[in-house]
Amino acid sequence: MITRRRAGLAAAAVATLALTAACGSSDQSASTPTTDTVQPAGQGTSDYGYGSSGSGQGDGGYGGQAGGDSGKETKAGPSAGTLALHQDAKLGPVVTDAKGMTLYRFDKDTPDPAKSNCSGSCATTWPPVPADGATAPAGIAKSALGSVTRADGVKQLTIEGWPAYRYVKDTKAGDTKGHGVGGTWNALAADGKKAGAQPPADVSVLNQPELGEILVDGKGRTLYRFNKDSAWPMKFACNDACLDTWKPAKPADRSKLTGIAPKLISTVTRPDGIKQLAVDCWPVYWFTGDKQPGDITGQGKMGLWFAVSKDGKKITTPAN
């Protein structure tokens, strides 16, 4: 009997241990290995616990003191140089550095006063962008750029107060793999807000620093009208060689507009049979000299070409 009882107790102990091992324990000792061990940037599949699905699990986006190494020296990335606006197919215009690498903001930071709450291992995965050497392109107001001195001494670029970062898993120009990570990281828009607040539209309004609110096409290009054209009677004065430089804008779907009244949008047919977008009955074009959203190099050309306001009127303010 005693032997049987001891055997039964031993079996119960083994079963209890097996159950504990399968279900895990909420009070594991510090020496017990776990699957949440922080790994070097770019390794493993956990994205440092913040995940790539934007679920907000774990530490909610890898914040400031994650990993308990907030005193670790931060290695800032290279200078951003002249920033740019890249038209992303899903997010619209996003801020990039001079090499086309996307810049991000962190919801746990603050813009006023500017403060970064990403340090230690967080700053290894999201290297802060140095403020030195960063300049604004045509589509971003110069006054939007600033800097904040981080706790680790790095002087970090800010856009409308938001500290700017790169993401180590972006490997080529135009990548936006960091957008939505942990539900707290987002690509930066020109005004410091989160990119993608409004999906790209066939025609939308862009706040250009020099001209104010202007119309752009689905690729973020400034739309212009030509003084030698006319709305009524319809006249197309840009033909032949003119069309090598000034391209007729493609017609727009009235259900895919942002910031402009649908009644102002129509489609006209040119003498060569090409269908062209018209705003307030005026044919509109994009300029081959404009290279990115916010460019207005065509403004005032020959005193005949002008950007268009959201009310369909030509904007005569000269470009600096």
Short mmCIF file of C-alpha atoms in Angstrom, two decimals:
data_model
loop_
_atom_site.label_atom_id
_atom_site.label_comp_id
_atom_site.label_asym_id
_atom_site.label_seq_id
_atom_site.Cartn_x
_atom_site.Cartn_y
_atom_site.Cartn_z
CA MET A 1 0.00 0.00 0.00
CA ILE A 2 2.78 2.38 0.97
CA THR A 3 4.59 1.64 -2.31
CA ARG A 4 1.43 2.27 -4.33
CA ARG A 5 0.75 5.53 -2.48
CA ARG A 6 4.28 6.79 -3.12
CA ALA A 7 3.98 5.89 -6.80
CA GLY A 8 0.66 7.73 -7.01
CA LEU A 9 2.12 10.84 -5.39
CA ALA A 10 5.10 10.77 -7.76
CA ALA A 11 2.81 10.48 -10.77
CA ALA A 12 0.70 13.40 -9.54
CA ALA A 13 3.84 15.49 -9.07
CA VAL A 14 4.99 14.75 -12.63
CA ALA A 15 1.54 15.66 -14.01
CA THR A 16 1.55 18.91 -12.05
CA LEU A 17 5.00 19.83 -13.39
CA ALA A 18 3.93 19.01 -16.94
CA LEU A 19 0.81 21.17 -16.60
CA THR A 20 2.86 24.08 -15.23
CA ALA A 21 5.38 23.81 -18.07
CA ALA A 22 2.61 23.77 -20.69
CA CYS A 23 0.62 26.74 -19.33
CA GLY A 24 3.53 28.85 -18.12
CA SER A 25 3.72 30.87 -14.96
CA SER A 26 3.15 34.56 -14.31
CA ASP A 27 5.88 34.70 -11.66
CA GLN A 28 8.83 33.07 -13.41
CA SER A 29 12.22 33.76 -11.84
CA ALA A 30 14.62 36.15 -13.56
CA SER A 31 16.87 33.26 -14.48
CA THR A 32 14.14 31.46 -16.43
CA PRO A 33 14.53 31.98 -20.22
CA THR A 34 11.47 33.39 -22.01
CA THR A 35 10.50 33.89 -25.65
CA ASP A 36 10.42 37.70 -25.15
CA THR A 37 14.19 38.15 -25.00
CA VAL A 38 15.23 41.35 -26.79
CA GLN A 39 17.30 40.62 -29.88
CA PRO A 40 19.58 42.79 -32.01
CA ALA A 41 17.79 44.98 -34.56
CA GLY A 42 16.66 43.12 -37.67
CA GLN A 43 16.83 39.67 -36.09
CA GLY A 44 14.05 37.37 -34.91
CA THR A 45 10.39 37.62 -35.75
CA SER A 46 8.97 39.59 -32.83
CA ASP A 47 9.96 43.09 -33.99
CA TYR A 48 11.20 43.74 -30.45
CA GLY A 49 7.81 42.98 -29.00
CA TYR A 50 5.93 45.73 -30.80
CA GLY A 51 4.98 43.60 -33.80
CA SER A 52 4.56 44.68 -37.39
CA SER A 53 0.81 44.25 -37.38
CA GLY A 54 0.10 47.46 -35.48
CA SER A 55 -1.67 45.53 -32.73
CA GLY A 56 -0.26 47.63 -29.91
CA GLN A 57 0.61 44.48 -27.95
CA GLY A 58 3.58 44.21 -25.61
CA ASP A 59 5.11 47.57 -24.72
CA GLY A 60 2.76 49.49 -27.02
CA GLY A 61 5.30 50.37 -29.68
CA TYR A 62 8.68 50.05 -27.96
CA GLY A 63 8.79 53.19 -25.92
CA GLY A 64 11.46 55.11 -24.06
CA GLN A 65 12.80 52.80 -21.37
CA ALA A 66 12.06 49.51 -23.10
CA GLY A 67 14.60 46.86 -22.24
CA GLY A 68 15.80 48.79 -19.20
CA ASP A 69 18.72 50.31 -21.10
CA SER A 70 17.64 53.93 -21.41
CA GLY A 71 21.14 55.08 -20.49
CA LYS A 72 22.65 53.37 -23.52
CA GLU A 73 24.42 55.75 -25.87
CA THR A 74 22.30 56.53 -28.92
CA LYS A 75 23.83 56.33 -32.39
CA ALA A 76 22.00 58.82 -34.55
CA GLY A 77 21.71 58.14 -38.26
CA PRO A 78 23.29 60.20 -41.04
CA SER A 79 22.17 63.73 -41.81
CA ALA A 80 18.81 63.94 -43.58
CA GLY A 81 20.07 66.58 -46.03
CA THR A 82 17.37 68.26 -48.08
CA LEU A 83 14.12 66.55 -47.16
CA ALA A 84 11.63 65.48 -49.81
CA LEU A 85 7.97 64.56 -50.14
CA HIS A 86 7.33 61.14 -51.65
CA GLN A 87 3.86 60.33 -52.98
CA ASP A 88 3.01 56.93 -51.53
CA ALA A 89 0.21 55.04 -53.28
CA LYS A 90 -1.59 54.33 -49.98
CA LEU A 91 -0.47 57.10 -47.63
CA GLY A 92 -0.20 60.11 -49.93
CA PRO A 93 2.74 62.53 -49.39
CA VAL A 94 5.24 61.29 -46.78
CA VAL A 95 8.40 63.01 -45.61
CA THR A 96 11.69 61.37 -46.61
CA ASP A 97 15.34 62.24 -46.27
CA ALA A 98 17.49 63.21 -49.25
CA LYS A 99 17.97 59.53 -50.13
CA GLY A 100 14.26 58.77 -50.10
CA MET A 101 14.14 56.98 -46.72
CA THR A 102 10.86 57.53 -44.88
CA LEU A 103 10.82 59.57 -41.65
CA TYR A 104 8.52 58.58 -38.77
CA ARG A 105 6.92 59.97 -35.62
CA PHE A 106 6.16 58.21 -32.32
CA ASP A 107 2.82 58.69 -30.56
CA LYS A 108 4.50 58.53 -27.13
CA ASP A 109 6.61 61.60 -27.95
CA THR A 110 5.25 65.12 -27.51
CA PRO A 111 5.47 68.09 -29.92
CA ASP A 112 4.86 70.96 -27.48
CA PRO A 113 7.25 70.94 -25.80
CA ALA A 114 9.18 68.69 -28.16
CA LYS A 115 10.35 65.58 -26.34
CA SER A 116 11.55 62.14 -27.42
CA ASN A 117 10.48 59.12 -25.39
CA CYS A 118 12.35 56.60 -27.54
CA SER A 119 15.75 55.65 -26.13
CA GLY A 120 17.94 52.62 -25.54
CA SER A 121 16.94 49.65 -27.70
CA CYS A 122 14.03 51.66 -29.08
CA ALA A 123 16.49 54.17 -30.56
CA THR A 124 18.49 51.30 -32.04
CA THR A 125 15.44 50.18 -34.02
CA TRP A 126 14.26 53.75 -34.64
CA PRO A 127 17.44 55.86 -35.05
CA PRO A 128 16.79 59.55 -34.36
CA VAL A 129 17.37 61.83 -37.35
CA PRO A 130 20.04 64.48 -36.66
CA ALA A 131 18.87 68.07 -36.95
CA ASP A 132 22.17 69.33 -38.35
CA GLY A 133 22.19 69.63 -42.13
CA ALA A 134 18.44 69.14 -42.59
CA THR A 135 16.70 71.61 -44.90
CA ALA A 136 13.12 71.90 -46.16
CA PRO A 137 11.95 71.24 -49.75
CA ALA A 138 9.32 73.33 -51.53
CA GLY A 139 6.45 71.32 -50.03
CA ILE A 140 7.44 71.79 -46.38
CA ALA A 141 7.51 75.15 -44.62
CA LYS A 142 10.99 76.10 -43.42
CA SER A 143 9.44 77.09 -40.09
CA ALA A 144 8.20 73.51 -39.65
CA LEU A 145 11.75 72.26 -39.07
CA GLY A 146 13.26 72.46 -35.62
CA SER A 147 15.30 70.44 -33.17
CA VAL A 148 15.22 68.97 -29.69
CA THR A 149 18.16 67.92 -27.55
CA ARG A 150 17.50 64.39 -26.35
CA ALA A 151 18.34 63.05 -22.89
CA ASP A 152 21.27 61.21 -24.48
CA GLY A 153 22.64 64.49 -25.88
CA VAL A 154 21.73 63.90 -29.54
CA LYS A 155 20.25 66.96 -31.28
CA GLN A 156 17.26 65.50 -33.12
CA LEU A 157 15.29 66.92 -36.05
CA THR A 158 11.68 67.86 -35.38
CA ILE A 159 8.86 68.53 -37.85
CA GLU A 160 6.17 70.77 -36.37
CA GLY A 161 7.59 69.75 -33.00
CA TRP A 162 7.50 65.97 -33.57
CA PRO A 163 10.89 64.24 -33.26
CA ALA A 164 11.78 62.42 -36.50
CA TYR A 165 13.15 58.88 -36.83
CA ARG A 166 14.13 56.34 -39.46
CA TYR A 167 13.25 52.62 -39.23
CA VAL A 168 15.98 49.98 -39.49
CA LYS A 169 13.77 47.57 -41.46
CA ASP A 170 13.29 50.09 -44.29
CA THR A 171 15.99 49.00 -46.72
CA LYS A 172 15.30 51.08 -49.82
CA ALA A 173 13.91 54.44 -50.84
CA GLY A 174 10.13 54.57 -50.57
CA ASP A 175 9.81 51.76 -47.98
CA THR A 176 7.18 52.46 -45.30
CA LYS A 177 7.50 49.24 -43.29
CA GLY A 178 7.45 51.21 -40.04
CA HIS A 179 4.03 52.76 -40.64
CA GLY A 180 1.54 51.40 -38.12
CA VAL A 181 4.08 49.38 -36.10
CA GLY A 182 2.77 48.85 -32.59
CA GLY A 183 -0.08 51.21 -33.36
CA THR A 184 2.24 54.04 -32.29
CA TRP A 185 4.60 54.65 -35.20
CA ASN A 186 3.53 56.51 -38.34
CA ALA A 187 5.15 58.02 -41.41
CA LEU A 188 5.35 61.81 -41.14
CA ALA A 189 3.28 64.17 -43.28
CA ALA A 190 4.58 67.62 -44.23
CA ASP A 191 2.66 69.27 -41.39
CA GLY A 192 3.97 66.88 -38.73
CA LYS A 193 0.73 64.91 -38.66
CA LYS A 194 0.40 61.21 -39.41
CA ALA A 195 0.59 60.40 -43.11
CA GLY A 196 -2.40 58.59 -44.55
CA ALA A 197 -5.04 60.49 -42.58
CA GLN A 198 -6.74 60.89 -45.96
CA PRO A 199 -6.13 58.37 -48.73
CA PRO A 200 -4.82 59.74 -52.04
CA ALA A 201 -7.56 61.10 -54.30
CA ASP A 202 -7.77 61.84 -58.02
CA VAL A 203 -7.79 65.53 -57.12
CA SER A 204 -7.01 66.89 -53.67
CA VAL A 205 -5.85 70.01 -51.86
CA LEU A 206 -2.26 70.44 -50.69
CA ASN A 207 -1.16 73.21 -48.36
CA GLN A 208 1.85 74.60 -50.22
CA PRO A 209 4.01 76.87 -47.99
CA GLU A 210 4.28 79.71 -50.53
CA LEU A 211 0.96 79.57 -52.38
CA GLY A 212 -1.39 78.20 -49.74
CA GLU A 213 -4.03 75.61 -50.65
CA ILE A 214 -3.48 74.37 -54.20
CA LEU A 215 -4.94 71.53 -56.25
CA VAL A 216 -2.84 68.45 -56.99
CA ASP A 217 -3.52 65.32 -59.00
CA GLY A 218 -3.52 61.71 -57.81
CA LYS A 219 0.29 61.64 -57.86
CA GLY A 220 0.59 64.80 -55.81
CA ARG A 221 1.60 66.98 -58.77
CA THR A 222 0.58 70.62 -58.83
CA LEU A 223 -2.17 71.40 -61.34
CA TYR A 224 -1.82 74.49 -63.54
CA ARG A 225 -3.99 76.37 -65.98
CA PHE A 226 -2.83 78.29 -69.07
CA ASN A 227 -3.92 81.87 -69.67
CA LYS A 228 -4.08 81.31 -73.45
CA ASP A 229 -6.68 78.56 -73.00
CA SER A 230 -10.26 79.59 -72.35
CA ALA A 231 -13.17 78.00 -70.55
CA TRP A 232 -15.97 79.34 -72.70
CA PRO A 233 -15.89 79.01 -75.57
CA MET A 234 -13.55 76.04 -74.95
CA LYS A 235 -10.08 76.70 -76.38
CA PHE A 236 -6.86 74.69 -76.16
CA ALA A 237 -3.80 76.83 -76.84
CA CYS A 238 -1.20 74.35 -75.55
CA ASN A 239 -0.49 71.96 -78.42
CA ASP A 240 2.38 70.25 -80.21
CA ALA A 241 5.75 71.16 -78.56
CA CYS A 242 3.93 72.77 -75.63
CA LEU A 243 2.67 69.32 -74.63
CA ASP A 244 6.23 68.06 -74.24
CA THR A 245 6.51 70.25 -71.14
CA TRP A 246 2.93 70.68 -69.95
CA LYS A 247 1.01 67.39 -69.75
CA PRO A 248 -2.81 67.32 -69.83
CA ALA A 249 -4.04 66.09 -66.45
CA LYS A 250 -6.00 62.85 -66.50
CA PRO A 251 -9.78 63.03 -65.88
CA ALA A 252 -10.91 62.52 -62.28
CA ASP A 253 -13.61 60.40 -60.72
CA ARG A 254 -15.94 62.78 -58.88
CA SER A 255 -16.30 60.23 -56.09
CA LYS A 256 -12.53 60.39 -55.48
CA LEU A 257 -12.00 64.02 -54.55
CA THR A 258 -10.67 65.60 -51.37
CA GLY A 259 -11.19 69.25 -50.47
CA ILE A 260 -12.82 70.38 -53.72
CA ALA A 261 -16.48 70.60 -54.72
CA PRO A 262 -17.43 67.90 -57.29
CA LYS A 263 -19.34 70.47 -59.35
CA LEU A 264 -16.02 72.13 -60.25
CA ILE A 265 -14.64 68.94 -61.79
CA SER A 266 -15.35 67.95 -65.39
CA THR A 267 -13.78 66.22 -68.38
CA VAL A 268 -13.08 67.89 -71.71
CA THR A 269 -11.99 66.40 -75.03
CA ARG A 270 -9.05 68.00 -76.80
CA PRO A 271 -8.89 68.39 -80.60
CA ASP A 272 -6.47 65.44 -80.72
CA GLY A 273 -9.06 63.27 -78.96
CA ILE A 274 -7.30 63.15 -75.57
CA LYS A 275 -9.64 63.53 -72.60
CA GLN A 276 -8.41 66.08 -70.07
CA LEU A 277 -9.33 67.14 -66.55
CA ALA A 278 -10.97 70.55 -66.28
CA VAL A 279 -11.45 72.61 -63.10
CA ASP A 280 -14.21 75.19 -63.26
CA CYS A 281 -14.27 74.44 -67.00
CA TRP A 282 -10.58 75.32 -67.45
CA PRO A 283 -8.29 72.58 -68.83
CA VAL A 284 -5.50 71.86 -66.34
CA TYR A 285 -2.00 70.45 -66.74
CA TRP A 286 0.96 69.20 -64.72
CA PHE A 287 4.49 70.49 -65.31
CA THR A 288 7.37 68.16 -66.15
CA GLY A 289 9.71 70.41 -64.15
CA ASP A 290 7.95 69.53 -60.89
CA LYS A 291 9.59 66.48 -59.32
CA GLN A 292 7.73 65.94 -56.04
CA PRO A 293 4.54 66.97 -54.19
CA GLY A 294 4.65 70.66 -53.30
CA ASP A 295 6.92 71.66 -56.19
CA ILE A 296 5.68 74.80 -57.95
CA THR A 297 8.45 75.41 -60.47
CA GLY A 298 5.80 76.05 -63.13
CA GLN A 299 4.18 78.90 -61.21
CA GLY A 300 4.18 82.13 -63.24
CA LYS A 301 6.09 80.63 -66.19
CA MET A 302 6.13 83.18 -69.03
CA GLY A 303 3.46 85.04 -67.08
CA LEU A 304 0.93 82.51 -68.42
CA TRP A 305 0.91 79.43 -66.17
CA PHE A 306 -0.64 79.43 -62.70
CA ALA A 307 -1.52 76.96 -59.95
CA VAL A 308 -5.20 76.51 -59.16
CA SER A 309 -6.99 77.11 -55.85
CA LYS A 310 -9.57 74.78 -54.32
CA ASP A 311 -12.21 77.21 -55.62
CA GLY A 312 -11.02 76.68 -59.18
CA LYS A 313 -9.38 80.11 -59.46
CA LYS A 314 -5.86 80.76 -60.68
CA ILE A 315 -3.34 81.71 -58.01
CA THR A 316 -1.17 84.62 -59.13
CA THR A 317 1.13 84.76 -56.08
CA PRO A 318 4.69 84.51 -57.42
CA ALA A 319 6.88 81.64 -56.34
CA ASN A 320 10.03 82.67 -54.47
#
